[in-house]
Amino acid sequence: TAAAPRPWRLFGAMCLLRPPRITQPLEKEEEEIAALMGQIELEKSHYSDHEIRKLEEEEQLRRRKESMYDDDEAPGKTVIMAQDLEDKWEQKLLQFEAAPRITDADKSNNRTSLDRKLDSNLMLLVKQKIGNQELWLLPQVEWQPGETLRSTAERAMAMFLGDHIQAKILGNAPYGIYKYKFPRAIRTEDNVGAKVFFFKAFLQSSDLSQAELKEDYLWVAKDELGDYLKSEYLKKVNRFLLD
Amino acid sequence: DALVGCHRHYKSRPTHGIGRFKYLLPKEAPKKKKDKVQMREINVGTEHEYGDVNIQMTSYDMCLVEHFAQYVHKLCNRLSIRVTESYAMPTKTNEVLFLEERGSKMQLDAVLTTHQRVVQISGLSSTFAPILLEIIQSSQPEGVHLLVKEHTEADFKSRLKSRPELEELLAQMN
């Protein structure tokens, strides 16, 4: 027996996340506690080998200066003192330059680049035409019978970003669902509304040079989603987004 | 004299033997030294449950890795996921030798120790697994590598030490 034609149309949408690359800055209380714990640990700790060696050598130097006796203790010792080592290391550290945490994209608030906001998740939003409206949505594509919803979502991603994306989907289960009914004008017996199933994927590499997007796209963080998505849609999407 | 009171429940006192409970517990079998127990569960398919899953955390910084392992363990306890084992793999020491530019002598630059902690979980349902993975992934500290894989014989064997004399004797026998 053939299954009764369902009145709902199914879509699979992909929420592509770029995981954060740096940790978020500590809060004020966290910093205070970290400083306090560091202090406690420093006071409780013992001297390490390097520090003991340094202290002994300082003692020797002092003794030599005061009493001016012969250097008969050091005939065969190579004269690399702990202090010299420390100076060498200091110089090496000064040569090292860490990459900046706030990139150019942050300063210019360029929402299409992936370098913005390196400490939070960024999501892909695409402008799509639904009915006769152009809306900002997570990339979605209609489900075709015979394929799993997960492959629908993968197809949506491939359609907008090309085939060679290294995105990892963790499981086969959808993360959220948004259903809406069509306005009465378009509604028919068979076509009451649509259900959109959301899937999540994590970008493994941030190299999107091969991907060419035809329409407008944005990489947006969770708090900026409200600027682009509609409230109902936003509510359902926020349910499965971790901060 | 109140200071020198003997509260020992001596044999003549009625309260002798108060506090004994070992005779009430069921008898335990004597523990064998060799523990070759291996648990296997059905994986994908109709069961929708993962078998034993190993979450391996590696890093150069021991405090970070230990704290992260503790955090993962407590998280699983809170989410009522069964944690079968939580152990540490032996540390690997790497010596970084710095070759001077004009010279053939290698100078010792640094000694790096790599620490690895493993938390073993069983009874993960496939609907919950991606959520757990995402939580752990997003709460990873800097400098800690995370690896989640299924438990295999090889993993189990890697914890055991090989006995070269025994192997030699066996080879001689065969």
Short mmCIF file of C-alpha atoms in Angstrom, two decimals:
data_model
loop_
_atom_site.label_atom_id
_atom_site.label_comp_id
_atom_site.label_asym_id
_atom_site.label_seq_id
_atom_site.Cartn_x
_atom_site.Cartn_y
_atom_site.Cartn_z
CA THR A 1 0.00 0.00 0.00
CA ALA A 2 1.34 3.37 -0.90
CA ALA A 3 1.89 5.79 1.94
CA ALA A 4 -0.54 8.68 2.08
CA PRO A 5 1.06 11.81 0.62
CA ARG A 6 2.11 13.94 3.56
CA PRO A 7 1.01 17.55 3.51
CA TRP A 8 4.33 18.76 4.84
CA ARG A 9 7.32 19.49 2.71
CA LEU A 10 10.63 18.56 4.25
CA PHE A 11 13.83 20.55 4.16
CA GLY A 12 17.26 19.77 5.50
CA ALA A 13 19.28 22.73 6.74
CA MET A 14 22.92 22.82 7.70
CA CYS A 15 24.33 24.90 10.49
CA LEU A 16 28.01 25.14 9.66
CA LEU A 17 30.06 26.14 12.68
CA ARG A 18 33.59 27.39 12.72
CA PRO A 19 34.92 26.34 16.12
CA PRO A 20 36.78 29.03 18.08
CA ARG A 21 40.52 29.16 17.70
CA ILE A 22 41.49 30.92 20.91
CA THR A 23 40.03 30.72 24.38
CA GLN A 24 37.84 33.50 25.60
CA PRO A 25 39.39 36.06 27.93
CA LEU A 26 38.92 35.38 31.62
CA GLU A 27 36.38 37.24 33.68
CA LYS A 28 37.50 39.63 36.39
CA GLU A 29 36.85 37.15 39.21
CA GLU A 30 38.52 34.35 37.30
CA GLU A 31 41.62 36.47 36.80
CA GLU A 32 41.76 37.40 40.47
CA ILE A 33 41.45 33.79 41.55
CA ALA A 34 44.05 32.68 39.01
CA ALA A 35 46.48 35.29 40.36
CA LEU A 36 45.79 34.24 43.93
CA MET A 37 46.29 30.56 43.18
CA GLY A 38 49.50 31.36 41.34
CA GLN A 39 50.76 33.24 44.34
CA ILE A 40 49.87 30.41 46.73
CA GLU A 41 51.57 27.85 44.53
CA LEU A 42 54.67 29.97 44.21
CA GLU A 43 54.96 30.32 47.96
CA LYS A 44 54.38 26.64 48.58
CA SER A 45 56.71 25.36 45.89
CA HIS A 46 60.29 24.16 46.26
CA TYR A 47 63.30 25.24 44.26
CA SER A 48 63.89 23.49 40.96
CA ASP A 49 67.30 22.18 39.81
CA HIS A 50 67.97 25.22 37.71
CA GLU A 51 67.20 27.60 40.56
CA ILE A 52 69.38 25.69 43.01
CA ARG A 53 72.24 25.78 40.54
CA LYS A 54 71.78 29.51 40.06
CA LEU A 55 71.83 30.14 43.79
CA GLU A 56 74.98 28.07 44.27
CA GLU A 57 76.77 29.91 41.52
CA GLU A 58 75.79 33.26 42.96
CA GLU A 59 77.17 32.10 46.29
CA GLN A 60 80.44 31.10 44.65
CA LEU A 61 80.77 34.43 42.89
CA ARG A 62 80.16 36.29 46.08
CA ARG A 63 82.71 34.22 47.95
CA ARG A 64 85.31 34.76 45.27
CA LYS A 65 84.84 38.49 45.32
CA GLU A 66 85.03 38.71 49.09
CA SER A 67 87.91 36.45 49.87
CA MET A 68 89.76 36.51 46.53
CA TYR A 69 91.03 32.99 46.65
CA ASP A 70 92.33 31.07 43.65
CA ASP A 71 90.08 29.51 41.13
CA ASP A 72 91.27 26.05 41.92
CA GLU A 73 87.79 24.72 42.04
CA ALA A 74 87.13 25.22 38.40
CA PRO A 75 89.89 23.81 36.25
CA GLY A 76 87.80 21.63 34.00
CA LYS A 77 84.35 23.12 34.33
CA THR A 78 82.88 24.77 31.31
CA VAL A 79 81.86 28.23 32.24
CA ILE A 80 78.25 28.34 31.28
CA MET A 81 76.50 29.75 34.27
CA ALA A 82 72.85 29.48 35.00
CA GLN A 83 72.53 33.23 34.71
CA ASP A 84 73.87 33.12 31.16
CA LEU A 85 71.37 30.48 30.24
CA GLU A 86 68.60 32.61 31.63
CA ASP A 87 69.74 35.62 29.65
CA LYS A 88 69.85 33.53 26.50
CA TRP A 89 66.32 32.34 27.10
CA GLU A 90 65.11 35.86 27.79
CA GLN A 91 66.46 37.01 24.48
CA LYS A 92 64.82 34.16 22.67
CA LEU A 93 61.51 35.03 24.29
CA LEU A 94 61.81 38.63 23.21
CA GLN A 95 62.29 37.53 19.65
CA PHE A 96 59.03 35.59 19.70
CA GLU A 97 55.94 37.52 18.63
CA ALA A 98 52.52 36.13 19.26
CA ALA A 99 49.83 36.52 16.62
CA PRO A 100 47.27 39.20 17.40
CA ARG A 101 44.05 38.14 19.05
CA ILE A 102 41.99 40.86 17.48
CA THR A 103 42.42 40.59 13.77
CA ASP A 104 41.82 43.10 11.03
CA ALA A 105 38.46 41.61 10.27
CA ASP A 106 37.42 42.36 13.82
CA LYS A 107 38.36 45.98 13.54
CA SER A 108 36.57 46.46 10.27
CA ASN A 109 33.64 44.26 11.30
CA ASN A 110 33.82 42.44 8.03
CA ARG A 111 31.16 39.84 8.49
CA THR A 112 32.01 37.81 5.43
CA SER A 113 35.47 36.80 6.59
CA LEU A 114 36.31 33.87 8.79
CA ASP A 115 38.97 35.66 10.77
CA ARG A 116 36.59 37.64 12.84
CA LYS A 117 35.93 36.78 16.50
CA LEU A 118 38.50 34.06 16.91
CA ASP A 119 37.17 33.13 20.31
CA SER A 120 33.57 32.24 19.49
CA ASN A 121 31.62 30.03 17.14
CA LEU A 122 30.79 31.50 13.76
CA MET A 123 27.83 30.28 11.73
CA LEU A 124 27.11 30.44 8.03
CA LEU A 125 24.02 32.38 6.98
CA VAL A 126 22.85 32.56 3.40
CA LYS A 127 20.26 34.69 1.70
CA GLN A 128 17.66 32.45 0.14
CA LYS A 129 14.47 33.01 -1.74
CA ILE A 130 11.47 31.40 -0.07
CA GLY A 131 8.18 31.93 -1.83
CA ASN A 132 8.60 35.47 -2.98
CA GLN A 133 10.71 36.73 -0.08
CA GLU A 134 14.44 36.97 0.19
CA LEU A 135 15.39 35.83 3.67
CA TRP A 136 18.55 35.21 5.63
CA LEU A 137 18.57 31.55 6.57
CA LEU A 138 20.79 28.66 7.34
CA PRO A 139 21.44 26.99 4.00
CA GLN A 140 18.60 24.61 3.29
CA VAL A 141 17.53 22.37 0.50
CA GLU A 142 14.41 20.33 -0.11
CA TRP A 143 14.41 16.69 0.87
CA GLN A 144 14.06 14.18 -1.90
CA PRO A 145 12.51 10.79 -1.18
CA GLY A 146 15.08 8.06 -0.90
CA GLU A 147 17.83 9.98 0.80
CA THR A 148 18.48 10.49 4.49
CA LEU A 149 17.96 13.91 6.03
CA ARG A 150 21.62 14.08 6.85
CA SER A 151 22.58 13.73 3.20
CA THR A 152 20.06 16.46 2.40
CA ALA A 153 21.87 18.76 4.76
CA GLU A 154 25.21 17.78 3.25
CA ARG A 155 23.82 18.54 -0.17
CA ALA A 156 22.71 21.96 1.04
CA MET A 157 26.20 22.66 2.28
CA ALA A 158 27.78 21.42 -0.94
CA MET A 159 25.42 23.54 -2.98
CA PHE A 160 26.47 26.71 -1.29
CA LEU A 161 30.09 26.06 -0.60
CA GLY A 162 31.23 23.56 -3.18
CA ASP A 163 32.25 19.97 -2.74
CA HIS A 164 35.59 20.23 -1.05
CA ILE A 165 34.72 21.39 2.39
CA GLN A 166 36.13 19.61 5.36
CA ALA A 167 33.18 19.73 7.63
CA LYS A 168 32.46 17.03 10.13
CA ILE A 169 28.96 16.03 11.09
CA LEU A 170 28.95 14.23 14.37
CA GLY A 171 25.82 12.15 14.28
CA ASN A 172 22.85 11.18 12.17
CA ALA A 173 20.24 12.78 14.38
CA PRO A 174 18.97 16.31 13.67
CA TYR A 175 19.49 19.00 16.24
CA GLY A 176 16.32 20.97 15.87
CA ILE A 177 13.21 21.44 13.83
CA TYR A 178 11.31 24.44 12.65
CA LYS A 179 7.93 24.05 11.10
CA TYR A 180 5.79 26.70 9.58
CA LYS A 181 2.61 26.78 7.62
CA PHE A 182 2.39 28.48 4.29
CA PRO A 183 0.21 31.56 4.03
CA ARG A 184 -3.31 30.73 3.12
CA ALA A 185 -2.92 31.89 -0.44
CA ILE A 186 -0.51 29.08 -1.34
CA ARG A 187 -1.88 26.46 0.94
CA THR A 188 -3.41 23.46 -0.75
CA GLU A 189 -4.58 20.08 0.44
CA ASP A 190 -1.24 18.49 -0.06
CA ASN A 191 0.95 21.41 0.84
CA VAL A 192 0.09 22.68 4.25
CA GLY A 193 3.50 23.80 5.32
CA ALA A 194 7.13 22.93 5.62
CA LYS A 195 9.37 21.41 8.24
CA VAL A 196 13.03 22.29 8.38
CA PHE A 197 15.42 19.91 10.15
CA PHE A 198 18.68 21.37 11.35
CA PHE A 199 22.00 19.59 11.38
CA LYS A 200 25.28 20.78 12.79
CA ALA A 201 28.68 20.48 11.24
CA PHE A 202 32.10 21.66 12.35
CA LEU A 203 34.56 23.19 9.95
CA GLN A 204 37.86 21.36 10.23
CA SER A 205 39.98 23.78 8.26
CA SER A 206 39.37 27.45 7.77
CA ASP A 207 40.57 27.39 4.21
CA LEU A 208 37.66 28.32 2.01
CA SER A 209 39.57 29.48 -1.02
CA GLN A 210 37.97 26.85 -3.21
CA ALA A 211 34.49 27.64 -2.11
CA GLU A 212 32.80 30.27 -4.17
CA LEU A 213 29.48 31.46 -2.99
CA LYS A 214 27.13 32.84 -5.54
CA GLU A 215 24.69 34.59 -3.27
CA ASP A 216 25.26 36.68 -0.19
CA TYR A 217 26.69 34.90 2.75
CA LEU A 218 27.72 35.88 6.23
CA TRP A 219 29.64 34.35 9.06
CA VAL A 220 27.84 35.41 12.16
CA ALA A 221 28.23 34.78 15.88
CA LYS A 222 25.39 33.68 18.13
CA ASP A 223 24.53 37.10 19.55
CA GLU A 224 24.43 38.67 16.12
CA LEU A 225 21.96 36.12 14.81
CA GLY A 226 19.10 38.25 16.02
CA ASP A 227 19.98 40.92 13.49
CA TYR A 228 19.29 38.61 10.59
CA LEU A 229 16.88 35.86 11.46
CA LYS A 230 13.18 36.11 12.09
CA SER A 231 12.06 35.70 15.70
CA GLU A 232 10.31 32.33 15.43
CA TYR A 233 13.14 30.86 13.40
CA LEU A 234 15.65 32.38 15.76
CA LYS A 235 13.96 30.83 18.80
CA LYS A 236 14.18 27.36 17.35
CA VAL A 237 17.74 27.81 16.20
CA ASN A 238 18.91 29.19 19.53
CA ARG A 239 17.71 26.06 21.26
CA PHE A 240 20.52 23.95 19.89
CA LEU A 241 23.35 26.45 19.85
CA LEU A 242 25.95 26.29 22.57
CA ASP A 243 27.65 29.50 23.40
CA ASP B 1 38.37 8.34 87.46
CA ALA B 2 36.67 9.95 84.48
CA LEU B 3 39.94 10.60 82.64
CA VAL B 4 40.99 7.00 82.53
CA GLY B 5 37.87 5.32 81.26
CA CYS B 6 38.04 2.19 79.28
CA HIS B 7 35.37 2.16 76.60
CA ARG B 8 36.65 -0.98 74.95
CA HIS B 9 33.86 -3.35 74.39
CA TYR B 10 35.47 -6.18 76.25
CA LYS B 11 34.22 -9.73 75.95
CA SER B 12 32.32 -9.69 79.21
CA ARG B 13 30.39 -6.56 78.34
CA PRO B 14 27.03 -6.93 76.71
CA THR B 15 28.11 -4.63 73.87
CA HIS B 16 30.90 -6.93 72.80
CA GLY B 17 30.98 -7.34 68.99
CA ILE B 18 28.95 -4.24 68.36
CA GLY B 19 29.97 -2.84 64.97
CA ARG B 20 30.79 -6.20 63.32
CA PHE B 21 29.40 -6.24 59.80
CA LYS B 22 31.80 -8.23 57.62
CA TYR B 23 29.92 -11.42 58.37
CA LEU B 24 26.81 -9.90 56.83
CA LEU B 25 28.36 -9.13 53.45
CA PRO B 26 28.34 -11.72 50.66
CA LYS B 27 31.57 -13.65 50.26
CA GLU B 28 33.95 -12.15 47.67
CA ALA B 29 35.85 -14.46 45.34
CA PRO B 30 39.63 -14.16 45.84
CA LYS B 31 41.10 -11.67 43.33
CA LYS B 32 43.29 -13.15 40.62
CA LYS B 33 46.35 -11.25 39.55
CA LYS B 34 45.81 -11.44 35.79
CA ASP B 35 42.80 -9.42 34.73
CA LYS B 36 42.01 -10.35 31.17
CA VAL B 37 38.42 -9.16 31.27
CA GLN B 38 37.22 -7.60 28.04
CA MET B 39 33.81 -6.08 27.57
CA ARG B 40 32.31 -5.92 24.13
CA GLU B 41 29.00 -4.44 23.12
CA ILE B 42 27.04 -4.33 19.92
CA ASN B 43 27.75 -1.15 18.08
CA VAL B 44 25.67 0.39 15.32
CA GLY B 45 22.64 -1.17 13.82
CA THR B 46 19.39 -1.60 15.58
CA GLU B 47 20.93 -0.98 18.96
CA HIS B 48 21.78 2.73 18.46
CA GLU B 49 24.35 2.47 21.18
CA TYR B 50 28.07 2.72 21.15
CA GLY B 51 30.20 0.14 22.91
CA ASP B 52 33.25 1.16 24.90
CA VAL B 53 34.44 4.57 23.80
CA ASN B 54 37.84 5.96 24.77
CA ILE B 55 38.35 9.67 25.21
CA GLN B 56 42.08 10.28 25.08
CA MET B 57 43.59 13.58 26.11
CA THR B 58 47.25 14.37 25.43
CA SER B 59 49.25 17.40 26.31
CA TYR B 60 52.64 18.63 27.46
CA ASP B 61 51.14 20.23 30.54
CA MET B 62 50.27 17.70 33.21
CA CYS B 63 48.05 19.89 35.40
CA LEU B 64 45.89 20.92 32.44
CA VAL B 65 45.43 17.39 31.23
CA GLU B 66 44.60 16.06 34.67
CA HIS B 67 42.11 18.78 35.38
CA PHE B 68 40.49 18.29 32.01
CA ALA B 69 40.23 14.56 32.60
CA GLN B 70 38.61 15.21 35.95
CA TYR B 71 36.20 17.63 34.33
CA VAL B 72 35.21 15.09 31.68
CA HIS B 73 34.74 12.40 34.31
CA LYS B 74 32.52 14.62 36.45
CA LEU B 75 30.57 15.71 33.39
CA CYS B 76 29.80 12.12 32.50
CA ASN B 77 28.77 11.41 36.09
CA ARG B 78 26.40 14.33 36.01
CA LEU B 79 24.94 13.26 32.67
CA SER B 80 24.56 9.70 34.02
CA ILE B 81 26.85 8.14 31.48
CA ARG B 82 28.60 5.06 32.80
CA VAL B 83 32.35 5.58 33.13
CA THR B 84 34.00 2.19 33.19
CA GLU B 85 37.61 3.24 33.57
CA SER B 86 39.67 6.36 33.89
CA TYR B 87 43.40 5.76 33.65
CA ALA B 88 46.63 7.38 32.59
CA MET B 89 49.02 6.13 29.96
CA PRO B 90 52.77 6.26 30.76
CA THR B 91 54.42 9.59 30.03
CA LYS B 92 56.73 9.93 27.06
CA THR B 93 59.80 12.10 27.43
CA ASN B 94 61.19 13.90 24.42
CA GLU B 95 64.50 15.71 24.44
CA VAL B 96 64.67 18.66 22.12
CA LEU B 97 68.25 19.07 20.94
CA PHE B 98 69.23 22.40 19.52
CA LEU B 99 71.78 22.30 16.76
CA GLU B 100 73.96 25.39 16.79
CA GLU B 101 74.36 27.14 13.50
CA ARG B 102 78.12 27.08 13.28
CA GLY B 103 79.06 23.90 15.03
CA SER B 104 78.46 20.23 15.04
CA LYS B 105 77.58 19.92 18.70
CA MET B 106 73.99 19.32 19.64
CA GLN B 107 73.02 21.21 22.69
CA LEU B 108 70.29 20.17 24.98
CA ASP B 109 67.56 22.73 24.66
CA ALA B 110 64.51 21.37 26.41
CA VAL B 111 62.99 18.25 27.85
CA LEU B 112 59.34 17.78 26.97
CA THR B 113 57.08 15.27 28.69
CA THR B 114 53.88 14.18 26.99
CA HIS B 115 51.07 13.10 29.30
CA GLN B 116 48.01 11.15 28.30
CA ARG B 117 44.80 10.51 30.21
CA VAL B 118 42.04 8.19 29.08
CA VAL B 119 38.41 8.17 30.19
CA GLN B 120 36.48 5.11 29.09
CA ILE B 121 32.74 5.37 28.65
CA SER B 122 30.11 2.85 27.81
CA GLY B 123 26.42 3.05 27.11
CA LEU B 124 26.36 6.12 24.92
CA SER B 125 23.22 6.45 22.87
CA SER B 126 23.69 7.65 19.33
CA THR B 127 21.30 10.55 19.82
CA PHE B 128 23.27 11.89 22.73
CA ALA B 129 26.79 11.20 21.50
CA PRO B 130 27.08 14.28 19.20
CA ILE B 131 25.93 16.58 21.99
CA LEU B 132 28.48 15.18 24.41
CA LEU B 133 31.20 15.43 21.80
CA GLU B 134 30.32 19.02 21.13
CA ILE B 135 30.41 19.93 24.80
CA ILE B 136 33.81 18.33 25.27
CA GLN B 137 35.11 19.89 22.07
CA SER B 138 34.02 23.38 23.02
CA SER B 139 35.41 23.14 26.54
CA GLN B 140 38.83 21.93 25.44
CA PRO B 141 41.64 23.92 27.00
CA GLU B 142 44.49 25.30 24.92
CA GLY B 143 47.26 22.87 24.22
CA VAL B 144 45.28 19.69 24.83
CA HIS B 145 44.70 17.27 21.98
CA LEU B 146 41.48 15.35 22.10
CA LEU B 147 40.89 11.96 20.54
CA VAL B 148 37.67 9.99 20.79
CA LYS B 149 37.72 6.45 19.50
CA GLU B 150 36.26 3.06 20.15
CA HIS B 151 38.01 0.72 22.48
CA THR B 152 39.90 -2.07 20.79
CA GLU B 153 42.12 -4.98 21.76
CA ALA B 154 45.16 -2.99 20.74
CA ASP B 155 44.24 -0.22 23.17
CA PHE B 156 43.83 -2.75 25.93
CA LYS B 157 47.13 -4.42 25.11
CA SER B 158 49.00 -1.11 25.00
CA ARG B 159 48.56 -0.74 28.72
CA LEU B 160 50.28 -4.05 29.45
CA LYS B 161 54.02 -4.42 29.55
CA SER B 162 55.66 -6.97 27.32
CA ARG B 163 57.83 -9.63 28.90
CA PRO B 164 60.75 -10.32 26.58
CA GLU B 165 62.09 -13.33 28.54
CA LEU B 166 58.72 -15.05 28.43
CA GLU B 167 58.44 -14.39 24.72
CA GLU B 168 61.92 -15.74 24.13
CA LEU B 169 61.17 -18.91 26.03
CA LEU B 170 57.92 -19.36 24.14
CA ALA B 171 59.73 -18.87 20.85
CA GLN B 172 62.31 -21.44 21.90
CA MET B 173 59.62 -23.88 22.81
CA ASN B 174 57.93 -23.46 19.45
#
